[in-house]
Short mmCIF file of C-alpha atoms in Angstrom, two decimals:
data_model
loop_
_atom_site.label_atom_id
_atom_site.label_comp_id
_atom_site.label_asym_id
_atom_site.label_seq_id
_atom_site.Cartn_x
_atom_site.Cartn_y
_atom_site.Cartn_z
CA UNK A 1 0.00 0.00 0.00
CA UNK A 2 1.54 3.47 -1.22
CA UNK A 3 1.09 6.67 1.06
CA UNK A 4 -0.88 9.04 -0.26
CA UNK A 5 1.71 11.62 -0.95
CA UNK A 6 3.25 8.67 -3.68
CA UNK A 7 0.07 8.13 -4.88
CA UNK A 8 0.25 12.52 -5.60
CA UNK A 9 3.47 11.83 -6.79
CA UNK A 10 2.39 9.31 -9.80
CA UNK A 11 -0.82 11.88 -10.21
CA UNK A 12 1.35 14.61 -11.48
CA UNK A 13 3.38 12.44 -13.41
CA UNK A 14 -0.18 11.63 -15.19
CA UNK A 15 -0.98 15.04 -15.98
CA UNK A 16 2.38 15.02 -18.32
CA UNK A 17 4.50 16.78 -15.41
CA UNK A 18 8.14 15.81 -15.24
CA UNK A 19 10.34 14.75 -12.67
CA UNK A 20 11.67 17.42 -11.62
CA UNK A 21 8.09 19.86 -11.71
CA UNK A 22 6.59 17.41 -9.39
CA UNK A 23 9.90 17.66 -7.26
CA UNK A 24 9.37 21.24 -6.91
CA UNK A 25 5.54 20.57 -6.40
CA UNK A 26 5.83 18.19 -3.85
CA UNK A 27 8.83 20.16 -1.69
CA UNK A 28 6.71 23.68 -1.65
CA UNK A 29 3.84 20.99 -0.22
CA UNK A 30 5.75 19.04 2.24
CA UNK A 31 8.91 20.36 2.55
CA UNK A 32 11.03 18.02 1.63
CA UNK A 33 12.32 16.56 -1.82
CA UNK A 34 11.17 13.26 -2.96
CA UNK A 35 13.21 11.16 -4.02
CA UNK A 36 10.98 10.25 -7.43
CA UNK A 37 13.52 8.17 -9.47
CA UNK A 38 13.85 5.47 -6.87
CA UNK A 39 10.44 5.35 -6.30
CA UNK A 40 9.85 4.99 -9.96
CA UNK A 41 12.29 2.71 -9.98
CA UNK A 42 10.81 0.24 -7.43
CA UNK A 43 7.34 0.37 -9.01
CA UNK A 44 8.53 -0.46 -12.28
CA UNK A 45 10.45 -3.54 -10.80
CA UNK A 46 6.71 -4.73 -9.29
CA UNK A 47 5.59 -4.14 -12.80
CA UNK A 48 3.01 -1.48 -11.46
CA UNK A 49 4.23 1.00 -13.82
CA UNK A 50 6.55 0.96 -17.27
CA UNK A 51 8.43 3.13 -19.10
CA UNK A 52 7.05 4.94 -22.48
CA UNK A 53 8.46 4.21 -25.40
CA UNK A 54 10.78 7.10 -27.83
CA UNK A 55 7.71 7.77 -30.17
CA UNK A 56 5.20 7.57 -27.07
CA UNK A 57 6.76 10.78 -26.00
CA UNK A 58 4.15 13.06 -27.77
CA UNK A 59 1.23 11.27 -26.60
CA UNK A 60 -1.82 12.77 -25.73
CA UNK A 61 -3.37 13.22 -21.93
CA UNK A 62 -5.94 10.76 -22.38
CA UNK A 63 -2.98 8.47 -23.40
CA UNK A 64 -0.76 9.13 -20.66
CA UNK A 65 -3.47 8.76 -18.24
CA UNK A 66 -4.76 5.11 -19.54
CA UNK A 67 -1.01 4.08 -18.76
CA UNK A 68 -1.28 4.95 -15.73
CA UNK A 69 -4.30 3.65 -14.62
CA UNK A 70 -5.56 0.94 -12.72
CA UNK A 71 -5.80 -2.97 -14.40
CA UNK A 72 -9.20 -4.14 -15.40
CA UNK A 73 -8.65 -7.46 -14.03
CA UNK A 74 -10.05 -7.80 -10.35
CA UNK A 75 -7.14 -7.63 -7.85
CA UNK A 76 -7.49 -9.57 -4.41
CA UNK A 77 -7.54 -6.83 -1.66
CA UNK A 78 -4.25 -7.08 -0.08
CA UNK A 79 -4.44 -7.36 3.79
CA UNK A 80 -1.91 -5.73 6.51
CA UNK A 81 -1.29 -6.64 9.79
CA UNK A 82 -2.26 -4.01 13.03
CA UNK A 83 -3.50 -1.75 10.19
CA UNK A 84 -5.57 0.06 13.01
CA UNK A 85 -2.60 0.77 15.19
CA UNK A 86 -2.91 4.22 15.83
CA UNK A 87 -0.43 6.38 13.59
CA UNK A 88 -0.15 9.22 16.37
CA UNK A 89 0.50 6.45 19.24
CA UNK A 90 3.22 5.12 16.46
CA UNK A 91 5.24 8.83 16.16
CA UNK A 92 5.31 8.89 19.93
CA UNK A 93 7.33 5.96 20.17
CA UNK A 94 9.84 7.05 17.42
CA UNK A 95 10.05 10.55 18.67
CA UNK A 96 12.96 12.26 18.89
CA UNK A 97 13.09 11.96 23.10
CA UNK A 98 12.60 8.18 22.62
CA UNK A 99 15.45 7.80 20.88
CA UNK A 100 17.26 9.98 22.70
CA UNK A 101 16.45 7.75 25.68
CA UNK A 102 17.49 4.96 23.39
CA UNK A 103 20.49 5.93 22.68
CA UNK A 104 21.67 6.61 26.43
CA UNK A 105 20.52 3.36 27.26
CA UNK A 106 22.80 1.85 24.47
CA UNK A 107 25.33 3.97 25.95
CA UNK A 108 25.57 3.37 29.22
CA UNK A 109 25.42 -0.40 29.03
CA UNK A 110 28.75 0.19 26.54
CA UNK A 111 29.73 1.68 29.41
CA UNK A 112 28.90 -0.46 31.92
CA UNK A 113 30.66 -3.51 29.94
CA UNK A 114 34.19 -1.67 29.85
CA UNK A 115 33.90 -1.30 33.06
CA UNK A 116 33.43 -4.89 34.21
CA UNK A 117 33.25 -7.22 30.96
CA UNK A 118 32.08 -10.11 32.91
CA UNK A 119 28.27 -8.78 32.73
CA UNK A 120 28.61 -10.47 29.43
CA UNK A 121 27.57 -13.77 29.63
CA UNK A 122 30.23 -16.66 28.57
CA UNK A 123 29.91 -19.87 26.59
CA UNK A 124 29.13 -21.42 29.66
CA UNK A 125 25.75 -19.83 29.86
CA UNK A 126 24.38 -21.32 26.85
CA UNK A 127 24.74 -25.00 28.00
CA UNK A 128 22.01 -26.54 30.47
CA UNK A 129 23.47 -29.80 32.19
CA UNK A 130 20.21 -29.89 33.71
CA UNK A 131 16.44 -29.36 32.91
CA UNK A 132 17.58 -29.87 29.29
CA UNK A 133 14.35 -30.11 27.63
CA UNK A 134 12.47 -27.46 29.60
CA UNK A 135 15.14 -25.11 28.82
CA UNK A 136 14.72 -26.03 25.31
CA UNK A 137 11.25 -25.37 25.28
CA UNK A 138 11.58 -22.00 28.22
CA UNK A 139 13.88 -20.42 25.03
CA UNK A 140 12.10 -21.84 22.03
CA UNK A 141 8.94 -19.63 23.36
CA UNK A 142 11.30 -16.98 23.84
CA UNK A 143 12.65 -16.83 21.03
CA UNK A 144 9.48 -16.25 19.09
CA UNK A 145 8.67 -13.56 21.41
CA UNK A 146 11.86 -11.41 21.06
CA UNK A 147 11.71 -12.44 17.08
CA UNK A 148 7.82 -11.48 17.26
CA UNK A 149 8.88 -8.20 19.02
CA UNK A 150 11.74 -7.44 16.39
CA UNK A 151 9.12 -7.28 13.64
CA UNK A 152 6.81 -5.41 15.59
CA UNK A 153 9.02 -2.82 16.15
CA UNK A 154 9.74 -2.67 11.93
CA UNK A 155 5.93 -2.15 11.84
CA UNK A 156 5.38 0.23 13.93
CA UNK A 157 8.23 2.34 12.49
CA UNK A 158 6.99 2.12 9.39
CA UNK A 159 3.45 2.80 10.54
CA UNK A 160 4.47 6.25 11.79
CA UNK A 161 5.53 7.10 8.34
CA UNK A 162 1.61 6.28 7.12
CA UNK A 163 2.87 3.37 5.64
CA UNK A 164 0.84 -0.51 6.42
CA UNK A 165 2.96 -3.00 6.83
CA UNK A 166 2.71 -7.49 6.47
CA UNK A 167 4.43 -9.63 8.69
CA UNK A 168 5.29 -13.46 7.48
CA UNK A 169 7.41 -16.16 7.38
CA UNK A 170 9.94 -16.47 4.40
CA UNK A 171 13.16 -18.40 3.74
CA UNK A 172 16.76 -16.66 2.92
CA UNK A 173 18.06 -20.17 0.81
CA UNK A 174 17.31 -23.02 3.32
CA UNK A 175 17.18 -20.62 6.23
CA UNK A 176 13.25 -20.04 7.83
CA UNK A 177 12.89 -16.25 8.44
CA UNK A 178 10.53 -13.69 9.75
CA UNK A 179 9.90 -10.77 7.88
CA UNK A 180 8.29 -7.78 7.49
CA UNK A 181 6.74 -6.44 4.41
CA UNK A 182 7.51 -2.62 3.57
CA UNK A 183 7.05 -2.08 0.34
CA UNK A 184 5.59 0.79 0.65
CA UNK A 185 8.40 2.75 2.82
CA UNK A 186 9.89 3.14 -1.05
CA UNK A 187 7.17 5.81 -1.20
CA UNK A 188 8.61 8.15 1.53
CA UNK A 189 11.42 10.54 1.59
CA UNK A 190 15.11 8.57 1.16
CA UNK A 191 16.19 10.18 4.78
CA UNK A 192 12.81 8.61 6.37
CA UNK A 193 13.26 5.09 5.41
CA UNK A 194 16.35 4.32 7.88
CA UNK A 195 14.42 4.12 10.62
CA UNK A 196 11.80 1.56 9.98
CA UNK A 197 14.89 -0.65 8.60
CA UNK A 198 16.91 -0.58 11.88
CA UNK A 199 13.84 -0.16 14.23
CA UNK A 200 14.52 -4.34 14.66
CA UNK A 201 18.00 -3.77 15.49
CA UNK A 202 17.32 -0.72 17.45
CA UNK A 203 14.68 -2.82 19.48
CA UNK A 204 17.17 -5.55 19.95
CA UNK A 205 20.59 -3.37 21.27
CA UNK A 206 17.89 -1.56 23.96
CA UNK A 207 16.31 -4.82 25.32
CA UNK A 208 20.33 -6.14 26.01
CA UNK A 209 21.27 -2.53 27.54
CA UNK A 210 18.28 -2.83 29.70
CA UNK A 211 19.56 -6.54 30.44
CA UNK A 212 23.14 -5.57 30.88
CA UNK A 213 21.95 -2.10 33.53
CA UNK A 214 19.72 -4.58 35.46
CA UNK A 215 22.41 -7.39 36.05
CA UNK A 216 24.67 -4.63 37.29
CA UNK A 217 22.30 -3.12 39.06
CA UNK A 218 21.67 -6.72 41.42
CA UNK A 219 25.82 -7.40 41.05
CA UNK A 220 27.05 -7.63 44.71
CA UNK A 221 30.59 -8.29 45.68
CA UNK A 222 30.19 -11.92 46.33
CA UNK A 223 32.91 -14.51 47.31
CA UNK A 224 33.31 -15.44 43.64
CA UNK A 225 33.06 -11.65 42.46
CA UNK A 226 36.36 -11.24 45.22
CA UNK A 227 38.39 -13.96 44.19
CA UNK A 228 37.70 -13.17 40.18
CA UNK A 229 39.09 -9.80 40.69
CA UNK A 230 42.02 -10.60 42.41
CA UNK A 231 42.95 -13.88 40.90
CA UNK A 232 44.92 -12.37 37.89
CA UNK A 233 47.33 -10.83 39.94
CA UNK A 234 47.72 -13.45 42.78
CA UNK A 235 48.51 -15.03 39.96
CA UNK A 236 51.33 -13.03 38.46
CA UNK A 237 52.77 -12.14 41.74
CA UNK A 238 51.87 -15.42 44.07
CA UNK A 239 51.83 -18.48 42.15
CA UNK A 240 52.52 -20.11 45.47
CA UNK A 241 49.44 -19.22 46.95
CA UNK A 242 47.49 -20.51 44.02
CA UNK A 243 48.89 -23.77 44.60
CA UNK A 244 48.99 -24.21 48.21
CA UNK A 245 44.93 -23.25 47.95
CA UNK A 246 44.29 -24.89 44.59
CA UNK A 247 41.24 -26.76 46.11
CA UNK A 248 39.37 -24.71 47.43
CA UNK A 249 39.75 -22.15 44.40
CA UNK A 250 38.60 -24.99 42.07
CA UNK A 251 35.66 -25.60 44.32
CA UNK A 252 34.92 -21.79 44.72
CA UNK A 253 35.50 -21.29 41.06
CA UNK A 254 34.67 -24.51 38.70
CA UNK A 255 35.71 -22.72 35.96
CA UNK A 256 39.40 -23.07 37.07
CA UNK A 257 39.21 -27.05 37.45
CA UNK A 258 40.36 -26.55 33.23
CA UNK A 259 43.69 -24.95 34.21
CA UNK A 260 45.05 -26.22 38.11
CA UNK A 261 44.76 -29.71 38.84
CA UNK A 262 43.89 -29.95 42.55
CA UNK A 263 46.82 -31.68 43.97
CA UNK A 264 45.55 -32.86 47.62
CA UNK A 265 41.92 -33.23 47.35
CA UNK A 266 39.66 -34.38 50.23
CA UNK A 267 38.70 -37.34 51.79
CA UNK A 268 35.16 -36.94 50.48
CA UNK A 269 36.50 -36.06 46.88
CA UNK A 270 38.58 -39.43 46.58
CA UNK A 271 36.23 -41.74 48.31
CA UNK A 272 34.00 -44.03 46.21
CA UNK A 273 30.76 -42.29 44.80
CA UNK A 274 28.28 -43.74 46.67
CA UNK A 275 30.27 -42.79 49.59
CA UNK A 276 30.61 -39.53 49.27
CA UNK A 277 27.66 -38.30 50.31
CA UNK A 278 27.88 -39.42 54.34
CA UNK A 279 31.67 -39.76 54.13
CA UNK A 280 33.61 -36.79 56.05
CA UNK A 281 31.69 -33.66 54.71
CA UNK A 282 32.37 -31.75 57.15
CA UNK A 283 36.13 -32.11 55.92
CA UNK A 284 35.41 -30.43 52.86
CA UNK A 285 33.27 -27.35 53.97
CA UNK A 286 35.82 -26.91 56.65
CA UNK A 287 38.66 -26.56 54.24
CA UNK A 288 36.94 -24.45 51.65
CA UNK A 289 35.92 -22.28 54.33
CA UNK A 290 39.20 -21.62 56.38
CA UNK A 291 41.59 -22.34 53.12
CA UNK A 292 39.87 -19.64 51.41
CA UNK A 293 40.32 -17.23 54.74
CA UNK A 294 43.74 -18.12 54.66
CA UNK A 295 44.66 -17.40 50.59
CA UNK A 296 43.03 -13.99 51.60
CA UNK A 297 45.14 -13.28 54.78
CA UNK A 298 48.21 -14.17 52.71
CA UNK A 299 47.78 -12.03 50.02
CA UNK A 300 46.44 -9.09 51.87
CA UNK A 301 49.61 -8.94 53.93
CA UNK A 302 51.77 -9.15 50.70
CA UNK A 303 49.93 -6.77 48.22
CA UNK A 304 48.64 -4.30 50.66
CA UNK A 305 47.68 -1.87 47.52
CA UNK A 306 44.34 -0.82 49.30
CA UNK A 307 42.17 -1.04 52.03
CA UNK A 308 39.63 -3.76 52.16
CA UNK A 309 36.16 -3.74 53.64
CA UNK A 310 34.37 -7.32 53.53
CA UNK A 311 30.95 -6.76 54.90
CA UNK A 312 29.47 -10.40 55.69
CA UNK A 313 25.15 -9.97 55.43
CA UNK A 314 23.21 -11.83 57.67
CA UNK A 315 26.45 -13.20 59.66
CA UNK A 316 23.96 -14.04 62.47
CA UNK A 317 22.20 -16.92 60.46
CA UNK A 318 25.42 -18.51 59.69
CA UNK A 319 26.53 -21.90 60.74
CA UNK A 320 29.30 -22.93 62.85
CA UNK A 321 31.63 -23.34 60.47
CA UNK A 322 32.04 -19.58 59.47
CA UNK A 323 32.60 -19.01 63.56
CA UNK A 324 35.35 -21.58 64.27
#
């Protein structure tokens, strides 16, 4: 469906009025210049209109007109998706202080992310060892949300331009896609179109800043948050300490059993499996506990680069262990 200002376009072009009159006609009307030639350009390639001929040129109104006008054959009414979405309720939500808001959003989870890149999730986040199917089937629906929301957003872009939009499925080669259709956003000012083409996109890098602000808004400087930070440079400057504690950092952080190999582990670690869960726990929590107390105290008292202040929440409800 064309706006109605394209429609006026191929009106004047009717009458006999070339390009660039119905330039000038259009920009004293709306302000802006058209860009006609693409638009032309697009219609001919959906065989809506064609090109005359070198001895057409000369042809009279009545002529010009009938090429122009509408087939004889019946044509099925074409129908568009949340056509009755209001158009004013549309501009709001691609106004200028939208994306404005937008784009702070965008840029303060940038931000956010050089300051601690770990509120990027790893590789290790897209794996479920557990729950398998239901996590499957949790992020199947979700998927079809965010994808469902992603075209929406083209729509609605679009639909604050005046132009009606379809949403389908498609295929790019063997590929199932979503789509949206905007063939009329050809109709519209060049400068107008980008936005309805990257409202998806747009959509998409808000939803993750929002995502990325929230996570570091509920990030608290937990025991694994402490020992990430510092482990680099215990590391570089106290290998020792990273092996004297190497099982309780593997326990602490899993992600380190790839790199250390734990090289006394506990009497509950190497006893048989079915034994392990009544066999000596309280040898294990007791180490990770106290071993972990001591690879702080021992690095503290060599690095001394800055104060610490370890604040311990509900330290009340805590079990024996933490009070030995």
């Amino acid at each position: 469906m064309l706006p109605s200002d394209a429609v006026e376009i191929l009106d004047y072009l009717a009458l006999g009025k070339r390009i660039g009159e119905t330039q000038l006609i259009y920009q004293e009307k709306y302000g802006e210049l058209p860009d006609i030639e693409d638009l032309l350009d697009i219609l001919e390639g959906k065989g809506f209109v064609k090109p005359l001929l070198p001895n057409q040129a000369n042809r009279s109104y009545a002529v010009i007109q009938a090429t122009f006008a509408p087939p004889t054959t019946k044509v099925a009414k074409v129908r568009y998706n949340f056509a009755n979405f209001p158009q004013s309720l549309a501009q709001k939500l691609f106004s200028r202080p939208v994306l404005l808001g937008c784009a702070v959003l965008i840029s303060l989870a940038l931000l956010a992310i050089a300051f601690d890149p770990a509120l990027i999730p790893s590789w290790e986040a897209y794996f479920f060892p557990e729950n398998t199917t239901l996590m499957i089937l949790v992020l199947t629906v979700l998927d079809c949300v965010i994808l469902f929301l992603h075209e929406m957003a083209h729509l609605v872009a679009a639909r604050a331009l005046g132009v009606s939009c379809r949403m389908g499925i498609s295929n790019r080669m063997w590929m199932l896609v979503a789509e949206t259709d905007m063939t009329g956003i050809w109709g519209v000012p060049r400068n107008q179109r980008y936005l309805p083409f990257l409202a998806g996109t747009l959509l998409d890098m808000v939803s993750a800043a929002i995502l990325i602000l929230v996570f570091l808004a509920q990030k608290h400087a937990g025991l694994k948050d402490l020992l990430t930070a510092i482990l680099p440079q215990v590391q570089a400057q106290a290998a020792d300490l990273i092996i004297k504690h190497n099982y309780e950092l593997t326990r602490v952080l899993p992600a380190l059993r790839r790199t250390i190999s734990v090289r006394y582990p506990s009497l509950t670690d190497i006893a048989a499996q079915k034994e392990q869960i009544r066999n000596y726990p309280a040898d294990r929590a007791f180490r990770i506990i106290h071993g972990i107390i001591d690879l702080l105290t021992a690095w503290f008292k060599r690095s001394q680069n800055s104060r610490w202040v370890i604040v311990c929440d509900r330290y009340d409800f805590s079990g024996g262990l933490v009070m030995i």
